[in-house]
Amino acid sequence: MRISKEQAKANREKVVDAASGLFRAHGFDGIAVVDIMKAAGFTHGGFYNHFGSKADLSAEALGRAFEQMSDERDRQPDLATLLRRYLSRPARAAPARTCPAAALAGDAARQPEQVRGAFARGLEDMIDSIRHRLETEDRVDPAQAPNLALIVVTRMAGALALSRAVPDDHPLAQALLDVNLDAILADIAAATA
């Protein structure tokens, strides 16, 4: 039985959404296509009706993950709140629902060009959104804001990724988040003084 174009598009979206979370939770190579299709409610056989390869799905799912995080950043009332939410225990405990930069940087480096390209585009958007907030909310000099945004995003993603890499009860798990949050806020304060 043939399905409509609208239903095929909706099915594809379900697969991309499922893959977006599963890749962040397990890495690109840590989850199989069959498991992604099952999580989306489909059989493995339909995968190639929607995607040419797992890399095609990976790139699209990564783009979706960055879009979701862009929407989340936009919902935050100010940069300080965004930073506190990002560098928090709940974010640390939810890789499938939080930043793909922190969850997939190491994995993306070993993926095909199209996946690395999607990662670069998402990361550039993240940096640009932080730069915009630095300029508009914190009144950072537009000449300083691009480099400061790059530093802020690097600390955010690095701290969250490293915090996730140590055991939950290890003192470093929280220290990595707290120390980097304080350093980021101090850098922003210094740039606005």
Short mmCIF file of C-alpha atoms in Angstrom, two decimals:
data_model
loop_
_atom_site.label_atom_id
_atom_site.label_comp_id
_atom_site.label_asym_id
_atom_site.label_seq_id
_atom_site.Cartn_x
_atom_site.Cartn_y
_atom_site.Cartn_z
CA MET A 1 0.00 0.00 0.00
CA ARG A 2 1.41 3.39 -1.03
CA ILE A 3 1.39 6.24 1.44
CA SER A 4 0.79 9.89 0.64
CA LYS A 5 3.63 12.37 0.26
CA GLU A 6 2.45 14.08 3.43
CA GLN A 7 2.59 10.82 5.38
CA ALA A 8 6.01 9.98 3.94
CA LYS A 9 7.26 13.41 5.04
CA ALA A 10 5.77 12.92 8.53
CA ASN A 11 7.39 9.48 8.76
CA ARG A 12 10.76 10.94 7.74
CA GLU A 13 10.42 13.63 10.42
CA LYS A 14 9.77 10.97 13.05
CA VAL A 15 12.95 9.15 12.03
CA VAL A 16 15.02 12.35 12.10
CA ASP A 17 13.62 13.30 15.51
CA ALA A 18 14.34 9.85 16.94
CA ALA A 19 17.86 9.86 15.48
CA SER A 20 18.53 13.35 16.84
CA GLY A 21 18.12 12.19 20.42
CA LEU A 22 19.61 8.74 19.99
CA PHE A 23 22.78 10.06 18.36
CA ARG A 24 23.27 12.58 21.18
CA ALA A 25 22.76 9.84 23.77
CA HIS A 26 24.82 7.08 22.11
CA GLY A 27 27.01 8.69 19.46
CA PHE A 28 26.79 8.21 15.71
CA ASP A 29 28.41 4.78 15.81
CA GLY A 30 26.77 3.72 19.08
CA ILE A 31 23.31 3.27 17.61
CA ALA A 32 22.28 1.18 14.62
CA VAL A 33 19.82 2.17 11.90
CA VAL A 34 17.55 -0.68 12.96
CA ASP A 35 17.33 0.79 16.47
CA ILE A 36 16.62 4.28 15.16
CA MET A 37 13.85 2.98 12.92
CA LYS A 38 12.39 0.96 15.79
CA ALA A 39 12.44 4.03 18.08
CA ALA A 40 10.57 5.96 15.38
CA GLY A 41 7.99 3.17 15.12
CA PHE A 42 9.07 1.68 11.79
CA THR A 43 10.84 -1.38 10.46
CA HIS A 44 14.41 -1.25 9.21
CA GLY A 45 13.30 -1.96 5.66
CA GLY A 46 11.86 1.51 5.16
CA PHE A 47 15.08 3.35 5.94
CA TYR A 48 16.30 3.62 2.36
CA ASN A 49 12.94 5.00 1.25
CA HIS A 50 13.91 8.13 3.19
CA PHE A 51 17.72 8.30 3.30
CA GLY A 52 20.59 7.36 1.03
CA SER A 53 22.83 6.38 3.92
CA LYS A 54 23.26 6.56 7.65
CA ALA A 55 25.54 9.57 7.06
CA ASP A 56 22.65 11.37 5.32
CA LEU A 57 20.46 10.73 8.35
CA SER A 58 23.27 11.69 10.72
CA ALA A 59 23.76 15.07 9.05
CA GLU A 60 20.05 15.82 9.04
CA ALA A 61 19.55 14.66 12.63
CA LEU A 62 22.52 16.74 13.76
CA GLY A 63 21.05 19.78 12.05
CA ARG A 64 17.75 19.10 13.82
CA ALA A 65 19.52 18.82 17.19
CA PHE A 66 21.22 22.18 16.68
CA GLU A 67 17.87 23.72 15.64
CA GLN A 68 16.27 22.41 18.83
CA MET A 69 19.06 23.92 20.89
CA SER A 70 18.73 27.22 19.02
CA ASP A 71 15.06 27.29 19.97
CA GLU A 72 16.00 26.51 23.58
CA ARG A 73 18.56 29.35 23.63
CA ASP A 74 15.93 31.72 22.26
CA ARG A 75 13.54 30.80 25.09
CA GLN A 76 16.01 31.83 27.78
CA PRO A 77 15.35 35.33 29.15
CA ASP A 78 19.02 36.31 29.27
CA LEU A 79 22.52 34.96 28.70
CA ALA A 80 23.23 34.36 32.39
CA THR A 81 20.14 32.14 32.69
CA LEU A 82 21.11 30.30 29.50
CA LEU A 83 24.59 29.64 30.88
CA ARG A 84 23.29 28.44 34.24
CA ARG A 85 20.89 26.03 32.55
CA TYR A 86 23.52 24.77 30.12
CA LEU A 87 26.16 24.20 32.80
CA SER A 88 23.87 22.34 35.19
CA ARG A 89 23.33 18.87 36.60
CA PRO A 90 20.05 18.42 34.68
CA ALA A 91 21.77 19.27 31.38
CA ARG A 92 24.63 16.95 32.28
CA ALA A 93 22.17 14.13 32.88
CA ALA A 94 20.24 14.62 29.62
CA PRO A 95 22.57 14.32 26.63
CA ALA A 96 19.74 13.15 24.36
CA ARG A 97 17.85 16.40 24.92
CA THR A 98 20.65 18.93 25.22
CA CYS A 99 23.49 20.43 23.22
CA PRO A 100 24.85 18.32 20.34
CA ALA A 101 28.15 20.24 20.51
CA ALA A 102 28.86 18.77 23.94
CA ALA A 103 27.43 15.36 23.10
CA LEU A 104 28.91 14.77 19.66
CA ALA A 105 32.09 16.81 19.11
CA GLY A 106 34.37 13.80 19.42
CA ASP A 107 32.09 11.64 17.27
CA ALA A 108 31.58 14.29 14.60
CA ALA A 109 35.33 14.53 14.06
CA ARG A 110 35.31 10.91 12.84
CA GLN A 111 32.28 11.22 10.55
CA PRO A 112 32.03 11.91 6.82
CA GLU A 113 32.33 15.46 5.50
CA GLN A 114 28.56 16.02 5.33
CA VAL A 115 28.19 15.29 9.05
CA ARG A 116 31.16 17.47 9.97
CA GLY A 117 29.68 20.20 7.77
CA ALA A 118 26.35 19.99 9.61
CA PHE A 119 28.26 20.16 12.91
CA ALA A 120 30.18 23.24 11.74
CA ARG A 121 26.98 25.01 10.64
CA GLY A 122 25.28 24.28 13.96
CA LEU A 123 28.32 25.38 15.95
CA GLU A 124 28.60 28.60 13.92
CA ASP A 125 24.93 29.34 14.65
CA MET A 126 25.50 28.69 18.35
CA ILE A 127 28.52 31.02 18.43
CA ASP A 128 26.64 33.69 16.49
CA SER A 129 23.65 33.55 18.84
CA ILE A 130 25.95 33.96 21.85
CA ARG A 131 27.75 36.82 20.10
CA HIS A 132 24.42 38.53 19.46
CA ARG A 133 23.41 38.20 23.12
CA LEU A 134 26.79 39.51 24.27
CA GLU A 135 26.36 42.59 22.10
CA THR A 136 22.69 43.27 22.82
CA GLU A 137 22.22 42.12 26.43
CA ASP A 138 25.64 42.64 27.92
CA ARG A 139 26.72 45.53 25.70
CA VAL A 140 30.04 43.90 24.85
CA ASP A 141 32.00 45.90 22.27
CA PRO A 142 31.16 44.48 18.81
CA ALA A 143 34.89 44.25 18.10
CA GLN A 144 35.39 41.96 21.13
CA ALA A 145 32.13 40.01 20.95
CA PRO A 146 33.06 37.46 18.22
CA ASN A 147 36.17 36.21 20.04
CA LEU A 148 34.42 36.26 23.42
CA ALA A 149 31.50 34.28 21.96
CA LEU A 150 33.94 31.69 20.63
CA ILE A 151 35.55 31.42 24.07
CA VAL A 152 32.17 31.18 25.82
CA VAL A 153 30.87 28.42 23.53
CA THR A 154 34.13 26.49 23.78
CA ARG A 155 33.97 26.60 27.57
CA MET A 156 30.29 25.71 27.63
CA ALA A 157 30.56 22.65 25.41
CA GLY A 158 33.93 21.56 26.76
CA ALA A 159 32.88 21.79 30.39
CA LEU A 160 29.65 19.88 29.78
CA ALA A 161 31.38 17.18 27.73
CA LEU A 162 34.15 16.70 30.29
CA SER A 163 31.68 16.69 33.18
CA ARG A 164 29.74 13.90 31.48
CA ALA A 165 32.93 11.89 30.99
CA VAL A 166 33.57 11.47 34.72
CA PRO A 167 31.45 9.44 37.16
CA ASP A 168 28.35 11.21 38.50
CA ASP A 169 29.59 11.17 42.08
CA HIS A 170 33.12 12.35 41.26
CA PRO A 171 33.88 15.86 42.57
CA LEU A 172 35.05 16.90 39.10
CA ALA A 173 31.56 16.34 37.67
CA GLN A 174 30.18 19.43 39.40
CA ALA A 175 33.44 21.38 39.64
CA LEU A 176 33.83 21.41 35.85
CA LEU A 177 30.41 22.98 35.52
CA ASP A 178 30.72 25.46 38.39
CA VAL A 179 34.25 26.70 37.70
CA ASN A 180 33.56 27.24 34.02
CA LEU A 181 30.26 29.00 34.68
CA ASP A 182 32.03 31.37 37.08
CA ALA A 183 34.87 31.97 34.59
CA ILE A 184 32.47 32.67 31.73
CA LEU A 185 30.44 35.12 33.81
CA ALA A 186 33.66 36.83 34.96
CA ASP A 187 34.89 37.15 31.36
CA ILE A 188 31.58 38.69 30.32
CA ALA A 189 31.64 41.09 33.28
CA ALA A 190 35.21 42.12 32.42
CA ALA A 191 34.25 42.74 28.80
CA THR A 192 31.35 44.97 29.82
CA ALA A 193 33.24 47.00 32.43
#
